[in-house]
PDB file of C-alpha atoms in Angstrom:
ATOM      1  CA  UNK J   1      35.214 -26.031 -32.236  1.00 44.00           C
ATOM      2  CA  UNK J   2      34.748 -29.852 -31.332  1.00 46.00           C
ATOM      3  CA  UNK J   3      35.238 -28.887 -27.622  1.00 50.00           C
ATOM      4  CA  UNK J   4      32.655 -26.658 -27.770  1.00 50.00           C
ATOM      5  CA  UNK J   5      29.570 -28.196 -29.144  1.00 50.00           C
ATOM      6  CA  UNK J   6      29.600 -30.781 -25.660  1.00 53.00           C
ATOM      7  CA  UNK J   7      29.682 -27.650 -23.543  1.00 52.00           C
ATOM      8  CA  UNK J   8      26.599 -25.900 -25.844  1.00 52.00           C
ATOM      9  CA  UNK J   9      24.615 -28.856 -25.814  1.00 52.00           C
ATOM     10  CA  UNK J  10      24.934 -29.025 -22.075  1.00 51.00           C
ATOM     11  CA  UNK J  11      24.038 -25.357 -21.380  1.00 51.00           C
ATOM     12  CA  UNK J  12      20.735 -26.095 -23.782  1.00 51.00           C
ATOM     13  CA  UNK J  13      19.785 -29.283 -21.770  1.00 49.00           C
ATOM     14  CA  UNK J  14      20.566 -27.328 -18.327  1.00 51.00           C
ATOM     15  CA  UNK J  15      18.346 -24.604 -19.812  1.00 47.00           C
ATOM     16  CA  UNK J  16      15.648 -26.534 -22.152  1.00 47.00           C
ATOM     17  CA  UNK J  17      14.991 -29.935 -19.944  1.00 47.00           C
ATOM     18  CA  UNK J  18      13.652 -28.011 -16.753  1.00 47.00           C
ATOM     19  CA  UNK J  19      10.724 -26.320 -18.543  1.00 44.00           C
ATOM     20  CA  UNK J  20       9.704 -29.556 -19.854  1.00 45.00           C
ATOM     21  CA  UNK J  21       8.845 -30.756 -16.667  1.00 42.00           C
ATOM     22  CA  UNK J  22       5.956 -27.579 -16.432  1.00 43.00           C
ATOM     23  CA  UNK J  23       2.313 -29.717 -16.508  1.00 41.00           C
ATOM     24  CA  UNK J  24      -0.612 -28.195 -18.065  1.00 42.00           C
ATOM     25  CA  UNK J  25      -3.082 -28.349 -15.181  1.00 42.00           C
ATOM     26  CA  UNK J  26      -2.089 -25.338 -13.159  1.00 44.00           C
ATOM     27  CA  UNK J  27      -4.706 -26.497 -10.608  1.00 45.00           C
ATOM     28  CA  UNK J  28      -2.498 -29.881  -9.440  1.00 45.00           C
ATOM     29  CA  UNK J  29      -0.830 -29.388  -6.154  1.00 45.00           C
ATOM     30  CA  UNK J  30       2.213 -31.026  -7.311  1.00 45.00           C
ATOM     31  CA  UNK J  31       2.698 -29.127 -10.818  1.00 44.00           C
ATOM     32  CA  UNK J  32       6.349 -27.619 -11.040  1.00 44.00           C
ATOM     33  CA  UNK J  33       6.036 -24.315 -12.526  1.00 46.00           C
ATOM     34  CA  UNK J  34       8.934 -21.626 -13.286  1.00 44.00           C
ATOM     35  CA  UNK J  35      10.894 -19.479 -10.769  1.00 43.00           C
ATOM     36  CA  UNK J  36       8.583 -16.218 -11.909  1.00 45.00           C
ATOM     37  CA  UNK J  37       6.653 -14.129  -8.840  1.00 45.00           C
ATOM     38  CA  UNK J  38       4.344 -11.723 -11.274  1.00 51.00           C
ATOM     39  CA  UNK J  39       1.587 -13.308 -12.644  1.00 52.00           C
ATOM     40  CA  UNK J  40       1.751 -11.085 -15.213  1.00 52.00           C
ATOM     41  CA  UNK J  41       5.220 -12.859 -16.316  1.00 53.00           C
ATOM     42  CA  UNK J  42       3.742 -16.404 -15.866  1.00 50.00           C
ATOM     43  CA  UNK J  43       1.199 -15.524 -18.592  1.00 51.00           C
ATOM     44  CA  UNK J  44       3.598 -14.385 -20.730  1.00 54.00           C
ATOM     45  CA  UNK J  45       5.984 -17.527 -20.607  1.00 50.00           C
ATOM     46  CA  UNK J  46       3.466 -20.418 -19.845  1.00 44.00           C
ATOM     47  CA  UNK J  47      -0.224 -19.753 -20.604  1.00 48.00           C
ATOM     48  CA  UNK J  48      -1.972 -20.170 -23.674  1.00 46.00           C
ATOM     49  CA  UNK J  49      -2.587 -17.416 -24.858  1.00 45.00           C
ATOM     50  CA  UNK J  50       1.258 -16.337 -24.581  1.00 42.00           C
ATOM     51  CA  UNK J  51       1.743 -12.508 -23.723  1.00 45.00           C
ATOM     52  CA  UNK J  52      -1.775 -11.948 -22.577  1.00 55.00           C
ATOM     53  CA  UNK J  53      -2.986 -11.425 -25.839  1.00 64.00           C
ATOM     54  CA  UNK J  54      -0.006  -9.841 -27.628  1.00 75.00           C
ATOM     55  CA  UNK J  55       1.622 -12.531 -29.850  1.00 85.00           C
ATOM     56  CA  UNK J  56       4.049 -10.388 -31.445  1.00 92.00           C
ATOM     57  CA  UNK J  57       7.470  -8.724 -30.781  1.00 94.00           C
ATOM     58  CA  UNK J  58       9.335  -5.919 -32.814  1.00 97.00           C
ATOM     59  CA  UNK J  59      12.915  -5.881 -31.685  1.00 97.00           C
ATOM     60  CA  UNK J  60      16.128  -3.860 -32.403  1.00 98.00           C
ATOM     61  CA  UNK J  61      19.748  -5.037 -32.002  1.00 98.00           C
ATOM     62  CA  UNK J  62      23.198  -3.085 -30.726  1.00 97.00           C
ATOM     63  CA  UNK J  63      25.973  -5.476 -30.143  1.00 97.00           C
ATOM     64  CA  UNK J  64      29.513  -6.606 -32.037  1.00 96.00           C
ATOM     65  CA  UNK J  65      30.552  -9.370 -33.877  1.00 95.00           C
ATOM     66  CA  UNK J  66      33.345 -11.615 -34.251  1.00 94.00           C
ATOM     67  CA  UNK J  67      34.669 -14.082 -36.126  1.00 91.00           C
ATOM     68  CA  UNK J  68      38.132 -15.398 -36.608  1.00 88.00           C
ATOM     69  CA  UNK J  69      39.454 -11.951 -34.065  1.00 88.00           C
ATOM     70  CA  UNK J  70      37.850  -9.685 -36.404  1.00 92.00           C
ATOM     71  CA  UNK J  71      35.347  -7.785 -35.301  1.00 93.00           C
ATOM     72  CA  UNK J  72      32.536  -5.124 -36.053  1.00 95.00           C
ATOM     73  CA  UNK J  73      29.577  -3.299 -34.184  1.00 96.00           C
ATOM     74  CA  UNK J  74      26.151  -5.215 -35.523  1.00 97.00           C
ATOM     75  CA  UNK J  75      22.884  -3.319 -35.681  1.00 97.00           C
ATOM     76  CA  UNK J  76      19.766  -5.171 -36.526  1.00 97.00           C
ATOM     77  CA  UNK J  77      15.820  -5.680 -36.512  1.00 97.00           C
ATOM     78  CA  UNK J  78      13.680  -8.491 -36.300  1.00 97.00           C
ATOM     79  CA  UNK J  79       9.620  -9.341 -35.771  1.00 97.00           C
ATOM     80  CA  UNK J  80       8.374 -12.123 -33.768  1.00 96.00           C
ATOM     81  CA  UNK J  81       5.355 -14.731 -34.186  1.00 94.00           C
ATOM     82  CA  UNK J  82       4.425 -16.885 -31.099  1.00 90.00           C
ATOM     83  CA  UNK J  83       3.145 -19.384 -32.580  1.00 89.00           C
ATOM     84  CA  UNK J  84       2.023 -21.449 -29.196  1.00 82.00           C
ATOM     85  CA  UNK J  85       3.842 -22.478 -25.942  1.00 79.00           C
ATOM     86  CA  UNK J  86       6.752 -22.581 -25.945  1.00 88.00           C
ATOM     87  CA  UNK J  87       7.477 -21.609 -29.881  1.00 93.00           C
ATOM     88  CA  UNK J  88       7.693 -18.425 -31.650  1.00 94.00           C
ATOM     89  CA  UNK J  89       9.368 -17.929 -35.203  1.00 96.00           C
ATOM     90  CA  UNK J  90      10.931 -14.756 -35.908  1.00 97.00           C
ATOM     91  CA  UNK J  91      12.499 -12.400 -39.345  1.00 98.00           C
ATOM     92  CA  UNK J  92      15.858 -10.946 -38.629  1.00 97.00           C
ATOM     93  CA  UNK J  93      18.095  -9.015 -40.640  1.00 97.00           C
ATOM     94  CA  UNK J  94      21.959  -7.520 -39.041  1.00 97.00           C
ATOM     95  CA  UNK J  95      24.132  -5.724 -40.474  1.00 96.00           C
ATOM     96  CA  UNK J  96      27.976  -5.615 -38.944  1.00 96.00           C
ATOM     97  CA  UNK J  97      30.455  -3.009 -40.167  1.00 94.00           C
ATOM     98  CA  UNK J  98      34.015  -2.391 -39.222  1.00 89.00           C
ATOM     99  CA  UNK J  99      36.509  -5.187 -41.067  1.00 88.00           C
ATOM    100  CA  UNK J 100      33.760  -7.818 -41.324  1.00 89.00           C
ATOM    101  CA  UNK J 101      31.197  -5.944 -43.726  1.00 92.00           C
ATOM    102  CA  UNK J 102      28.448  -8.470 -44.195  1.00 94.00           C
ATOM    103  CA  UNK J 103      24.530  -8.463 -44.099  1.00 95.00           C
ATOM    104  CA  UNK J 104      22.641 -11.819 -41.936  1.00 96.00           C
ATOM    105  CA  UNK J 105      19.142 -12.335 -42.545  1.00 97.00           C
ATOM    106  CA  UNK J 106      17.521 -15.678 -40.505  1.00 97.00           C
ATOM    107  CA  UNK J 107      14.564 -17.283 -39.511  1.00 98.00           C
ATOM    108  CA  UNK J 108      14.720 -18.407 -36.307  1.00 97.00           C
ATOM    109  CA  UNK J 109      12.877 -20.523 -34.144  1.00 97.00           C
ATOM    110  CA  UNK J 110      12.494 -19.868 -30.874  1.00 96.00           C
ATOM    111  CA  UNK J 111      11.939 -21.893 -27.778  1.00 96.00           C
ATOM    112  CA  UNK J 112      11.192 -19.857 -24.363  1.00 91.00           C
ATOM    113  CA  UNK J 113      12.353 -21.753 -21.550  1.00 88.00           C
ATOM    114  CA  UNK J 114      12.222 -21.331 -17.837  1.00 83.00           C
ATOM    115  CA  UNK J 115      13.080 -18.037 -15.675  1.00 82.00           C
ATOM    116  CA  UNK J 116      12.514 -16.235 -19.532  1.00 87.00           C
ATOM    117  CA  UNK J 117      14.754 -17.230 -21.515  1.00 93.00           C
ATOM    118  CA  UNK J 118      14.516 -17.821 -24.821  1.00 94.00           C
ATOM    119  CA  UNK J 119      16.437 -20.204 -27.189  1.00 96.00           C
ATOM    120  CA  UNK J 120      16.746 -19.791 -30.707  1.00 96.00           C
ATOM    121  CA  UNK J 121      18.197 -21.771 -33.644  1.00 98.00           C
ATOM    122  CA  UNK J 122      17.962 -20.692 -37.467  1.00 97.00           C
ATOM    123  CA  UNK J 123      19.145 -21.095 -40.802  1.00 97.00           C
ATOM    124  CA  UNK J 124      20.844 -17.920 -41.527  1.00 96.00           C
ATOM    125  CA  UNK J 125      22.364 -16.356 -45.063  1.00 96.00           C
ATOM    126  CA  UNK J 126      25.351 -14.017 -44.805  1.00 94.00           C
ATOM    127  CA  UNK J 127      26.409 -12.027 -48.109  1.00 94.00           C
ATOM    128  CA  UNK J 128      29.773 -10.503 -47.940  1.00 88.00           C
ATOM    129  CA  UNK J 129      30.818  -8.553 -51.469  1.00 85.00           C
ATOM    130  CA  UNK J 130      27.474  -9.752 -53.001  1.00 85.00           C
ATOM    131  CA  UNK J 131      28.849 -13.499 -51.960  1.00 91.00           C
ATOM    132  CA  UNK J 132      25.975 -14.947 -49.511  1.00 93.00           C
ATOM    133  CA  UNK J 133      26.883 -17.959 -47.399  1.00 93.00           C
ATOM    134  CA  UNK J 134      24.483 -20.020 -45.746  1.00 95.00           C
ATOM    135  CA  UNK J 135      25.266 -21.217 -42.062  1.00 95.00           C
ATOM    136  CA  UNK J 136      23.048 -22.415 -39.233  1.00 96.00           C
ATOM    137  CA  UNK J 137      22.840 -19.656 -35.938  1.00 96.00           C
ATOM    138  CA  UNK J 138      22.049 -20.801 -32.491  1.00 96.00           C
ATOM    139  CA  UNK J 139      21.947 -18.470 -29.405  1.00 97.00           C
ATOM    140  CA  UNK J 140      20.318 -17.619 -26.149  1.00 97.00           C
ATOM    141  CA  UNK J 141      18.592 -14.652 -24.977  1.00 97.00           C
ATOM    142  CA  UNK J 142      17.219 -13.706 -21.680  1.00 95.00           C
ATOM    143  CA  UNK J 143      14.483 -11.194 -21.671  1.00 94.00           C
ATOM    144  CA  UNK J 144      13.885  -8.621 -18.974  1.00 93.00           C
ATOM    145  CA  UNK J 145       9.928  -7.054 -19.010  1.00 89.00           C
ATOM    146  CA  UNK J 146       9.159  -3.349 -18.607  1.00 88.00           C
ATOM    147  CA  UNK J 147       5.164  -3.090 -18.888  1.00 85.00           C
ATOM    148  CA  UNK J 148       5.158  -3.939 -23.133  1.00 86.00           C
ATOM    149  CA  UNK J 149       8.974  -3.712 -23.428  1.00 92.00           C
ATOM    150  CA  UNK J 150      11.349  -5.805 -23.358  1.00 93.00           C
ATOM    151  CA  UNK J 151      15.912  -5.970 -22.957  1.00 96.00           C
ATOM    152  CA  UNK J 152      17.481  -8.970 -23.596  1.00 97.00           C
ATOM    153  CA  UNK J 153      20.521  -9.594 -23.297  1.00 97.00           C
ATOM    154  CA  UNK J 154      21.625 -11.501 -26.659  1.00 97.00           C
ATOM    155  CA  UNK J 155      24.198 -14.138 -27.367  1.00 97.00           C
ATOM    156  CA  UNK J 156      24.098 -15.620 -31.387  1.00 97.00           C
ATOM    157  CA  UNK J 157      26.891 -17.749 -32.630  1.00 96.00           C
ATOM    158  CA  UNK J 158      27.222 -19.160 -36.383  1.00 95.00           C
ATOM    159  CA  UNK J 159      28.227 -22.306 -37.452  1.00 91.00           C
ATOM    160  CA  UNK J 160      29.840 -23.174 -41.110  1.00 86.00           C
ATOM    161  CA  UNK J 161      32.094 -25.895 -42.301  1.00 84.00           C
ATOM    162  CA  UNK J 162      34.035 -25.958 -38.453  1.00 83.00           C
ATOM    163  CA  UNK J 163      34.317 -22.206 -39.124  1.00 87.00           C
ATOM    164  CA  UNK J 164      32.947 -20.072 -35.766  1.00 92.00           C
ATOM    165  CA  UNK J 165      32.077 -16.807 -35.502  1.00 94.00           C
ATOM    166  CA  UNK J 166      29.710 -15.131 -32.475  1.00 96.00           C
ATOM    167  CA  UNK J 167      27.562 -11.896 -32.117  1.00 96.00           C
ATOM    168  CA  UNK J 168      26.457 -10.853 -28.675  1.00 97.00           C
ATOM    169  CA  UNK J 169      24.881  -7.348 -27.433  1.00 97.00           C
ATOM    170  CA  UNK J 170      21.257  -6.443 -26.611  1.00 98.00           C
ATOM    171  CA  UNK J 171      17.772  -6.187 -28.240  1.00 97.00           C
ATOM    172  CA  UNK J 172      15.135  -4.063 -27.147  1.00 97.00           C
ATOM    173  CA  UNK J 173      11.769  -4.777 -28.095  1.00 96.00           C
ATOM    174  CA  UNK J 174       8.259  -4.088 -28.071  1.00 94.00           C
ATOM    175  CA  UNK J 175       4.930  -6.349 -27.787  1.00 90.00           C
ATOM    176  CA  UNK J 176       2.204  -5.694 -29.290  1.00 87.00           C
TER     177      UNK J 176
END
């Protein structure tokens, strides 16, 4: 686990520091905006009013689960507030079956970055046998637009006392 956090922090400064650099003033010659071709996208990523209007997202989750090599599929739902550029905050609940039988509900914050991707970190509460644990979740997701849709391709990983455990799949989602 200590080898790890050095590498995550690194892929969040690799992702997170670029879109810092986007300026405001779209008019400036020298502005440095994301790799994105549709204007549509741009809107949706840097303007703001984020999404063209549409500030929320209601997503479902299909993925597994794993933590210390045993695993479970993970089903799930969650609803999305921007709030502004770059933040939204979201509701999510999962459920994961198999061996690992446990509900996750978070709040997490997300960050969208460059080339749409969106971080997320969250405090998170996972009940096993009516037992609920809190841990903190951070992940990454990447989203992929179809006219109001969205797929994103989902990584989550949990954090608790040096303990580990990851969920990764996809969420497909709808603005509005």
């Amino acid at each position: 686990m200590h080898k790890l956090v050095p590498a995550l922090v690194a892929v969040f400064l690799f992702v997170a520091v670029p879109s810092l650099s986007v300026a405001d003033d779209r008019d400036d010659a020298t502005t440095t905006e994301p790799l994105l071709e549709d204007e549509v996208l741009k809107d949706l990523y840097i303007s703001d009013d984020p999404r063209g209007g549409r500030r929320s997202r209601l997503e479902i989750f299909g993925g597994g689960t794993n933590f210390a090599g045993v695993a479970g599929g993970t089903v799930g739902a969650s609803y999305e507030y921007r709030l502004n550029n770059p933040f939204g905050i979201a509701a999510t609940i999962l459920g994961t079956g198999g061996d690992l039988e446990v509900v996750t509900v978070a709040i997490p914050l997300y960050y969208y970055s460059v080339n749409m991707i969106r971080l997320l970190a969250a405090p998170a509460w996972v009940s096993n046998d009516g037992e609920s644990t809190f841990v903190f979740q951070f992940g990454i997701l990447w989203d992929f637009f179809v006219n109001t849709y969205t797929i994103s391709p989902t990584a989550v990983f949990y954090v608790r006392d040096g303990d580990f455990a990851s969920t990764v799949g996809v969420s497909f989602g709808r603005l509005f």
